Coordinates of C-alpha atoms in Angstrom, one line a residue:
Chain A
M36 CA -23.0 188.6 18.0
K37 CA -23.0 193.4 17.2
I38 CA -25.5 194.0 14.4
A39 CA -25.8 197.7 13.6
I40 CA -28.4 199.2 11.0
T41 CA -28.2 202.4 9.4
G42 CA -29.9 203.6 6.2
K43 CA -31.8 207.2 5.1
G44 CA -34.0 208.9 7.8
G45 CA -37.9 207.6 7.7
V46 CA -36.4 203.9 5.6
G47 CA -37.5 201.9 9.1
K48 CA -34.5 201.2 11.2
T49 CA -35.8 201.6 14.1
L50 CA -39.0 199.4 13.7
L51 CA -36.1 196.5 12.6
A52 CA -34.2 197.3 14.9
S53 CA -36.5 196.4 17.7
L54 CA -38.0 193.4 16.0
L55 CA -34.6 192.2 15.3
S56 CA -34.2 192.7 19.3
R57 CA -37.2 190.7 20.1
A58 CA -36.3 188.2 18.0
F59 CA -32.6 187.5 19.0
A60 CA -34.3 187.5 22.7
E61 CA -37.2 185.2 22.3
A62 CA -33.8 182.9 20.8
G63 CA -32.9 183.1 24.6
Y64 CA -29.7 186.0 24.2
S65 CA -29.1 188.2 26.1
V66 CA -30.0 191.0 23.7
I67 CA -28.7 194.7 24.7
A68 CA -30.6 197.9 22.3
I69 CA -28.4 201.1 21.6
D70 CA -30.7 203.9 20.4
A71 CA -27.8 205.9 18.6
D72 CA -30.5 208.3 16.4
P73 CA -31.1 211.0 17.8
D74 CA -34.3 211.6 15.5
A75 CA -35.7 207.9 16.7
N76 CA -37.5 206.5 19.5
L77 CA -36.4 203.2 19.9
A78 CA -37.9 202.8 23.3
A79 CA -41.3 203.5 22.1
T80 CA -40.8 201.1 19.2
L81 CA -40.0 198.4 21.6
G82 CA -43.3 199.2 23.7
F83 CA -41.3 200.3 27.0
P84 CA -43.8 201.8 29.1
H85 CA -42.7 205.3 29.3
P86 CA -40.3 205.9 26.7
E87 CA -40.6 209.9 28.3
R88 CA -39.0 208.8 31.2
V89 CA -35.5 206.9 29.8
T90 CA -32.8 209.9 30.4
P91 CA -30.6 209.5 27.1
L92 CA -27.1 209.5 28.7
S93 CA -26.0 212.5 26.8
E94 CA -28.3 214.7 29.1
M95 CA -26.7 213.1 32.6
S96 CA -24.1 215.5 32.7
T97 CA -23.3 214.5 36.4
L98 CA -21.9 211.7 35.3
I99 CA -20.6 213.1 31.5
E100 CA -18.9 215.3 34.2
E101 CA -17.5 212.3 36.6
R102 CA -16.5 210.6 33.8
T103 CA -14.8 212.7 31.7
G104 CA -13.1 215.5 34.0
A105 CA -15.8 218.3 32.0
R106 CA -19.2 219.4 32.5
P107 CA -21.3 219.5 28.6
G108 CA -21.4 222.5 27.7
Q109 CA -18.7 224.2 29.1
A110 CA -15.3 225.0 28.0
A111 CA -12.8 223.3 29.1
T112 CA -8.9 222.7 28.0
Y113 CA -9.2 219.5 28.8
F114 CA -10.9 215.7 29.1
R115 CA -10.4 211.9 29.1
L116 CA -11.1 210.8 26.1
N117 CA -10.7 207.4 27.3
P118 CA -13.4 207.5 30.2
K119 CA -14.4 204.5 32.5
V120 CA -17.7 203.2 30.7
D121 CA -17.6 199.0 31.7
D122 CA -19.7 199.7 34.7
L123 CA -22.8 202.1 32.4
P124 CA -24.3 199.2 30.3
E125 CA -25.3 197.8 34.5
K126 CA -26.3 201.1 35.6
Y127 CA -27.9 202.8 33.0
C128 CA -30.0 200.0 31.3
Q129 CA -33.8 200.1 31.1
E130 CA -35.3 196.8 31.0
Y131 CA -38.4 195.5 28.9
N132 CA -39.6 192.2 27.6
G133 CA -36.1 191.0 28.1
I134 CA -34.3 193.9 25.7
R135 CA -31.8 195.9 27.8
L136 CA -32.1 199.2 26.2
M137 CA -29.2 202.1 26.4
V138 CA -30.5 205.6 24.6
M139 CA -27.3 207.9 23.9
G140 CA -29.6 210.5 23.0
R141 CA -28.1 214.4 20.7
I142 CA -25.4 216.1 21.1
K143 CA -25.8 219.1 21.1
K144 CA -22.9 220.9 18.7
G145 CA -21.6 224.6 18.9
G146 CA -19.0 225.8 20.0
S147 CA -17.0 223.0 21.7
G148 CA -16.9 221.1 18.1
C149 CA -16.8 217.4 17.6
Y150 CA -14.5 216.6 20.7
C151 CA -16.6 217.7 23.3
P152 CA -17.0 215.6 26.8
E153 CA -20.2 213.9 25.9
N154 CA -19.3 212.7 22.8
A155 CA -15.9 211.0 24.3
L156 CA -18.5 209.6 26.7
L157 CA -21.1 208.3 24.0
Q158 CA -18.1 207.1 21.5
A159 CA -16.0 205.3 24.6
L160 CA -19.4 203.5 25.6
I161 CA -20.2 202.3 22.1
T162 CA -16.4 200.9 21.9
H163 CA -17.0 199.4 25.0
L164 CA -20.5 197.4 24.0
L165 CA -18.8 196.6 20.8
L166 CA -15.2 195.2 21.7
A167 CA -15.8 193.5 25.0
R168 CA -19.5 192.3 26.3
D169 CA -21.0 188.9 25.3
E170 CA -24.7 190.1 24.7
V171 CA -25.8 190.7 21.3
V172 CA -25.5 194.1 20.7
I173 CA -28.4 195.8 18.1
L174 CA -27.1 199.3 17.3
D175 CA -29.8 201.7 16.2
M176 CA -28.1 204.2 13.9
E177 CA -28.1 207.8 11.5
A178 CA -27.7 207.5 8.1
G179 CA -24.0 207.2 8.7
I180 CA -21.8 204.7 10.5
E181 CA -20.6 207.5 12.4
H182 CA -20.2 205.7 15.9
L183 CA -17.7 203.3 13.8
G184 CA -14.3 203.3 13.5
R185 CA -11.3 201.3 12.0
A186 CA -10.8 199.6 15.6
T187 CA -14.9 198.7 15.6
A188 CA -15.3 197.5 12.1
K189 CA -13.9 194.0 13.2
A190 CA -16.3 193.3 15.9
V191 CA -19.4 194.3 13.8
D192 CA -20.7 191.0 12.8
K193 CA -23.6 192.8 10.2
L194 CA -23.6 196.6 8.9
I195 CA -27.8 196.1 7.6
V196 CA -28.7 198.8 5.6
V197 CA -32.2 199.3 5.5
V198 CA -33.3 200.7 2.1
E199 CA -36.8 201.5 0.8
P200 CA -38.2 201.7 -2.9
G201 CA -36.8 205.1 -4.0
R202 CA -33.5 206.6 -5.3
R203 CA -32.6 208.1 -2.4
S204 CA -32.6 205.2 0.1
V205 CA -30.5 203.7 -2.8
E206 CA -27.6 206.7 -2.7
T207 CA -27.5 206.4 0.8
A208 CA -26.9 203.1 1.1
Y209 CA -23.7 203.2 -1.6
R210 CA -22.7 206.3 0.0
I211 CA -22.8 204.4 3.5
N212 CA -20.9 201.5 1.4
K213 CA -17.9 203.6 0.2
L214 CA -17.7 204.8 4.2
A215 CA -18.1 201.6 5.5
Q216 CA -15.1 200.0 2.8
D217 CA -13.2 203.1 4.2
I218 CA -12.0 201.6 7.4
G219 CA -12.2 198.2 6.8
L220 CA -16.3 197.0 7.3
Q221 CA -16.7 194.1 4.8
N222 CA -19.7 192.6 6.6
I223 CA -23.0 194.8 5.0
A224 CA -26.4 193.6 3.9
V225 CA -29.0 195.3 2.9
V226 CA -32.7 194.7 4.0
G227 CA -35.6 196.1 1.7
N228 CA -38.0 197.7 3.3
K229 CA -42.0 198.8 2.7
L230 CA -42.0 197.0 -0.4
R231 CA -46.3 197.2 -1.4
S232 CA -45.4 195.2 -5.3
Q233 CA -42.8 193.3 -6.7
S234 CA -41.6 195.1 -9.3
E235 CA -41.1 197.8 -6.2
R236 CA -38.5 194.3 -5.0
E237 CA -37.2 194.2 -8.7
F238 CA -36.1 198.0 -8.3
L239 CA -34.2 197.3 -5.6
I240 CA -32.6 194.2 -6.8
S241 CA -32.1 195.3 -9.9
N242 CA -30.1 199.4 -8.5
M243 CA -27.9 197.3 -5.9
P244 CA -26.1 194.5 -7.5
G245 CA -23.4 193.5 -5.6
F246 CA -25.3 194.2 -2.6
E247 CA -26.2 190.9 -0.1
F248 CA -29.7 191.4 0.6
L249 CA -30.9 189.6 3.6
G250 CA -34.5 189.9 3.6
F251 CA -37.5 192.0 2.6
I252 CA -40.6 193.6 4.6
P253 CA -43.7 194.5 2.8
Y254 CA -45.3 197.8 3.2
D255 CA -47.9 197.6 6.0
Q256 CA -50.7 200.2 7.0
A257 CA -50.8 197.9 10.1
I258 CA -47.5 199.9 11.0
V259 CA -48.6 203.1 10.1
D260 CA -52.1 203.1 12.2
A261 CA -50.5 201.7 15.6
D262 CA -47.9 204.4 15.2
L263 CA -51.5 206.4 15.5
D264 CA -52.9 204.5 18.0
N265 CA -49.4 205.1 19.7
L266 CA -49.2 201.7 20.0
P267 CA -45.8 199.4 20.1
L268 CA -44.8 198.8 16.9
V269 CA -43.2 195.7 17.4
D270 CA -46.5 193.7 17.9
A271 CA -48.3 195.5 15.0
S272 CA -48.1 193.4 12.1
Q273 CA -47.8 189.7 12.1
Q274 CA -46.2 189.6 8.6
I275 CA -43.4 192.2 9.6
I276 CA -43.0 189.9 13.1
T277 CA -42.5 187.0 10.4
D278 CA -39.9 188.3 8.3
V279 CA -37.7 189.8 11.0
R280 CA -37.6 186.3 12.2
N281 CA -36.5 185.6 8.9
I282 CA -34.2 188.0 8.6
H283 CA -33.0 186.9 12.2
Q284 CA -32.4 183.6 10.8
A285 CA -30.2 184.6 8.2
L286 CA -27.7 186.3 10.4
L287 CA -27.4 183.4 12.4
S288 CA -27.0 181.0 9.8
T289 CA -24.3 183.4 8.0
R290 CA -22.2 183.5 10.8
K291 CA -22.0 180.0 11.1
E292 CA -20.6 180.2 7.5
A293 CA -17.9 182.8 9.0
Chain K
M196 CA -37.6 236.0 1.5
K197 CA -35.5 232.9 3.2
I198 CA -36.4 229.8 4.1
A199 CA -35.3 227.2 5.6
I200 CA -37.0 223.7 5.3
T201 CA -36.4 220.9 7.9
G202 CA -37.9 217.7 9.6
K203 CA -37.9 214.3 10.8
G204 CA -35.6 212.3 7.5
G205 CA -38.1 210.4 4.9
V206 CA -40.8 213.4 5.6
G207 CA -40.1 215.0 2.0
K208 CA -38.2 217.7 2.5
T209 CA -36.4 217.9 -0.8
L210 CA -40.1 217.0 -2.6
L211 CA -41.5 220.5 -0.9
A212 CA -38.2 222.4 -0.9
S213 CA -38.1 221.5 -4.8
L214 CA -41.6 222.7 -5.9
L215 CA -41.1 225.7 -3.3
S216 CA -38.3 226.8 -5.2
R217 CA -40.3 226.6 -8.7
A218 CA -43.1 228.3 -7.1
F219 CA -41.3 231.6 -6.8
A220 CA -39.4 231.2 -9.3
E221 CA -42.7 230.4 -12.2
A222 CA -43.8 233.8 -10.4
G223 CA -41.3 236.1 -11.0
Y224 CA -38.6 235.4 -8.4
S225 CA -34.9 234.8 -8.2
V226 CA -34.3 231.9 -6.4
I227 CA -31.5 230.1 -5.0
A228 CA -31.9 226.6 -3.8
I229 CA -29.9 225.2 -0.8
D230 CA -29.5 221.3 -0.8
A231 CA -27.9 221.9 2.7
D232 CA -28.8 218.1 3.6
P233 CA -26.1 215.5 2.7
D234 CA -29.2 212.5 2.6
A235 CA -31.1 214.1 0.1
N236 CA -30.5 214.3 -3.6
L237 CA -32.5 218.1 -4.7
A238 CA -30.5 218.5 -7.7
A239 CA -31.9 214.9 -9.2
T240 CA -35.4 216.0 -7.6
L241 CA -35.5 219.2 -9.5
G242 CA -34.5 217.8 -12.3
F243 CA -31.5 218.7 -12.6
P244 CA -29.8 216.9 -16.1
H245 CA -27.2 215.5 -15.0
P246 CA -27.3 215.6 -10.7
E247 CA -24.2 213.4 -10.3
R248 CA -22.4 216.0 -12.3
V249 CA -23.0 218.8 -9.3
T250 CA -20.0 218.7 -7.0
P251 CA -20.7 219.3 -3.4
L252 CA -18.8 222.1 -1.9
S253 CA -17.6 219.7 0.6
E254 CA -15.0 218.1 -2.1
M255 CA -13.8 221.3 -3.4
S256 CA -10.9 221.1 -1.5
T257 CA -9.1 223.3 -3.6
L258 CA -11.4 226.2 -3.2
I259 CA -11.1 225.1 0.6
E260 CA -7.9 225.4 1.0
E261 CA -7.7 228.7 -0.8
R262 CA -10.4 230.4 1.4
T263 CA -10.1 228.9 5.1
G264 CA -6.2 228.8 4.6
A265 CA -6.6 224.9 5.1
R266 CA -7.2 221.3 3.0
P267 CA -9.9 219.5 4.0
G268 CA -8.5 216.0 6.2
Q269 CA -5.0 217.8 6.8
A270 CA -4.3 218.6 10.2
A271 CA -3.8 222.7 10.7
T272 CA -3.5 224.3 13.9
Y273 CA -4.9 227.9 12.2
F274 CA -7.6 228.1 9.5
R275 CA -10.2 231.2 8.5
L276 CA -13.4 231.1 10.5
N277 CA -14.8 233.6 8.1
P278 CA -13.7 233.1 4.7
K279 CA -14.3 235.2 1.6
V280 CA -17.5 233.7 0.3
D281 CA -19.7 236.9 -1.6
D282 CA -18.8 235.3 -5.1
L283 CA -19.6 231.7 -4.5
P284 CA -23.2 232.1 -5.3
E285 CA -22.0 233.1 -8.8
K286 CA -19.2 230.8 -9.0
Y287 CA -20.3 226.9 -8.2
C288 CA -24.2 227.9 -8.8
Q289 CA -25.4 225.4 -11.2
E290 CA -29.0 226.4 -12.7
Y291 CA -31.9 224.7 -14.2
N292 CA -35.0 226.4 -15.3
G293 CA -34.7 229.2 -13.6
I294 CA -33.7 228.2 -10.0
R295 CA -29.8 228.4 -9.1
L296 CA -28.6 225.2 -7.0
M297 CA -26.1 225.2 -4.1
V298 CA -25.1 221.7 -3.1
M299 CA -22.6 221.7 0.6
G300 CA -21.8 218.2 0.8
R301 CA -21.1 216.1 3.6
I302 CA -18.1 217.2 5.8
K303 CA -16.7 213.8 7.0
K304 CA -16.5 213.9 10.8
G305 CA -13.1 212.5 12.8
G306 CA -10.0 214.0 13.5
S307 CA -11.1 217.7 12.9
G308 CA -13.8 218.2 14.7
C309 CA -16.8 220.2 13.9
Y310 CA -14.3 223.1 13.8
C311 CA -13.0 222.0 10.2
P312 CA -12.0 224.0 7.1
E313 CA -14.6 222.8 5.0
N314 CA -17.5 223.7 7.8
A315 CA -15.6 226.9 8.4
L316 CA -16.6 227.8 4.6
L317 CA -20.4 225.9 4.6
Q318 CA -21.6 228.1 7.7
A319 CA -19.9 231.7 6.4
L320 CA -21.5 230.5 2.8
I321 CA -24.8 229.9 4.2
T322 CA -24.7 233.1 6.9
H323 CA -23.5 235.3 3.4
L324 CA -27.3 233.8 1.6
L325 CA -28.9 234.8 4.8
L326 CA -28.6 238.0 5.7
A327 CA -26.1 239.7 2.6
R328 CA -28.6 238.3 -0.3
D329 CA -31.9 239.1 -1.9
E330 CA -32.7 236.0 -3.9
V331 CA -34.9 233.9 -2.4
V332 CA -32.9 231.4 -0.5
I333 CA -34.9 227.7 0.2
L334 CA -32.8 225.4 2.6
D335 CA -33.2 222.2 2.4
M336 CA -31.6 220.7 5.6
E337 CA -31.3 217.6 7.9
A338 CA -33.6 217.2 10.5
G339 CA -32.2 220.0 12.8
I340 CA -31.2 223.8 12.4
E341 CA -27.5 223.5 12.6
H342 CA -27.0 225.7 10.3
L343 CA -28.7 228.1 11.9
G344 CA -27.7 230.6 14.6
R345 CA -28.9 233.3 16.3
A346 CA -27.4 235.5 13.7
T347 CA -29.3 234.2 10.9
A348 CA -32.0 233.4 12.7
K349 CA -34.0 236.8 12.5
A350 CA -33.1 236.4 8.9
V351 CA -35.2 233.4 8.5
D352 CA -39.0 234.7 7.2
K353 CA -39.8 231.1 8.1
L354 CA -38.8 228.2 9.2
I355 CA -40.8 225.5 7.9
V356 CA -41.1 221.8 9.6
V357 CA -42.3 219.4 7.8
V358 CA -44.1 216.1 9.1
E359 CA -46.1 212.9 8.2
P360 CA -48.6 211.2 10.2
G361 CA -46.8 209.4 12.5
R362 CA -44.9 210.2 15.8
R363 CA -41.4 210.3 15.6
S364 CA -41.9 212.8 13.0
V365 CA -44.1 214.7 15.2
E366 CA -41.4 214.5 18.1
T367 CA -38.7 216.0 15.9
A368 CA -41.0 218.6 15.4
Y369 CA -41.5 219.5 18.8
R370 CA -37.3 219.1 18.8
I371 CA -37.0 221.4 16.7
N372 CA -39.1 223.9 17.1
K373 CA -37.3 224.0 21.0
L374 CA -33.7 224.4 19.5
A375 CA -35.6 227.1 17.2
Q376 CA -36.7 229.0 20.6
D377 CA -33.4 228.6 21.5
I378 CA -31.5 231.1 18.8
G379 CA -34.2 233.5 19.5
L380 CA -36.5 232.0 15.9
Q381 CA -39.9 232.3 16.0
N382 CA -41.1 232.2 12.8
I383 CA -42.4 228.7 12.2
A384 CA -44.5 226.5 10.9
V385 CA -46.1 223.4 10.0
V386 CA -46.7 221.3 6.4
G387 CA -49.1 218.2 6.7
N388 CA -47.3 215.8 4.2
K389 CA -48.1 212.4 2.8
L390 CA -52.0 212.3 3.8
R391 CA -53.5 209.4 3.5
S392 CA -56.5 210.1 4.9
Q393 CA -59.3 212.7 6.8
S394 CA -58.1 211.2 9.8
E395 CA -53.9 211.5 9.5
R396 CA -54.5 215.4 8.7
E397 CA -56.9 215.1 12.3
F398 CA -53.8 213.1 14.0
L399 CA -51.2 215.7 13.0
I400 CA -53.6 218.9 13.9
S401 CA -54.7 217.0 17.6
N402 CA -51.1 216.6 17.8
M403 CA -50.1 219.8 17.5
P404 CA -51.4 222.0 19.0
G405 CA -49.7 225.8 19.3
F406 CA -48.3 225.2 15.5
E407 CA -49.5 227.4 12.4
F408 CA -50.1 225.0 9.7
L409 CA -49.0 226.5 6.4
G410 CA -50.6 223.4 4.5
F411 CA -51.3 219.9 4.1
I412 CA -49.8 217.6 1.0
P413 CA -51.3 214.3 0.3
Y414 CA -49.6 210.6 -0.4
D415 CA -49.3 210.4 -4.1
Q416 CA -47.7 206.8 -5.5
A417 CA -47.0 208.6 -8.6
I418 CA -44.4 210.4 -6.6
V419 CA -42.9 207.5 -5.5
D420 CA -43.5 205.4 -9.1
A421 CA -41.6 208.8 -10.6
D422 CA -39.2 208.3 -8.3
L423 CA -38.5 204.7 -9.5
D424 CA -38.7 205.1 -12.7
N425 CA -36.3 208.0 -12.3
L426 CA -38.2 211.1 -13.5
P427 CA -38.2 214.3 -11.7
L428 CA -40.4 214.4 -8.9
V429 CA -41.2 218.6 -9.0
D430 CA -43.4 217.4 -12.6
A431 CA -44.9 214.4 -11.4
S432 CA -48.1 215.2 -9.2
Q433 CA -50.3 217.6 -10.5
Q434 CA -52.1 217.7 -6.8
I435 CA -48.6 218.6 -5.6
I436 CA -47.5 221.0 -7.8
T437 CA -51.2 222.5 -6.6
D438 CA -51.1 221.9 -3.3
V439 CA -47.3 223.7 -2.9
R440 CA -48.3 226.7 -4.8
N441 CA -50.9 227.5 -2.4
I442 CA -48.0 227.2 0.5
H443 CA -46.2 229.6 -1.6
Q444 CA -49.1 231.7 -1.7
A445 CA -50.0 231.6 2.4
L446 CA -45.8 232.1 2.4
L447 CA -46.2 235.2 0.7
S448 CA -49.5 236.6 2.8
T449 CA -47.7 235.8 5.8
R450 CA -44.8 238.1 4.4
K451 CA -47.7 240.9 3.5
E452 CA -48.9 241.2 7.0
A453 CA -45.3 241.0 9.2

């Protein structure tokens, strides 16, 4: 099963990615979690003991040069757009609590454009993970679907757009929905996060007609406090753990119907 | 005076950009606010009556073709990297309550790479606004400093990084600080937003030694409620308006010292 998680910055994509990864792992699935959002920290959220020691793939210059033929940041007239990546999940995963993690890292934009060796490697890796692996893959993305394209859209069982009670995150969801339609990705669902009241829940439902809601997660100060105390967010709120288990069940039952 | 605002997604960059724009306008300055974050909606936050009617520059295909020589999305072997832009602020600003607004819009990445005609036009325009205009320019950016470079770094009087009480937004601030140092941008300051308690304020101060704090803004449910009720956020909280006026004063006094 392949799950991609997106939504406006700050809505809680990484927490959902963490808790869903754990729900799948607890149910006996082999899980690969992918941190594809340079502005997130999936390793820390999942409770990895030394998140700062996880080197993002985009910073592995020697690996990138070995596989693409070009060194990041250096002018290259040629590099392989389809580098070998099928051995990378085994070689460069970190594992903790039964969840394997890969961190994509940040592409330094600028001189080289989007067609740079780092991007070629990461794109090939994500395509490989989505198309050729049997594991459950949970992809924590930025506010968009930039890592997905027509070829990978069909492999995504569910694109989850996280929203919070607020117009901006709903606007972002509509924008992402449009981008997803453009590449033929139909399996979109919404999770409402940080809800403080029934009226906030109704705000989301009434402002997003036609969207499938997979579940709702309440605001819980315990999450904020755990973050400030540098404790793993996955363990912070029993209520939210339960809610995400229900979302996990909803994902499994959708799949059975399909 | 040129102010660039950045920080992790969801921390409140756009609200600060709106209220600072208003504070400068009320003090008699001529203000151009630039929405350079495709995930934000500065027009709506500023209370523009029909924000959906503001066409982002990146979607003005005819203009982009006229100025760069290449049509967005079409394969072009050549386009002008330095298109004429000095007339654009007059022609494509929307004005409301004494604030002129330009919306950059989203670059559709993909086939054309980062070197695309849309990007060339936007980049030239931002460079022009920062280097050649007398107005106060307030730039609402994504979680990074991608629109800035060595040439424009010197023109930025203050790069404001907005943080909220949470480790992720602090990590993003450190990352942005590093990127800023790389291009020689030294004038960085922090605004703490969405504070619920004195201990959250202390969390930020103790976790960001060496950063200059320009001010602090409390969490105010009135902002969330105004958003859900589709009311302009700039008018929602008198407390926050006052706090941002103080930040405005702090910016002016920094400048006098310089």
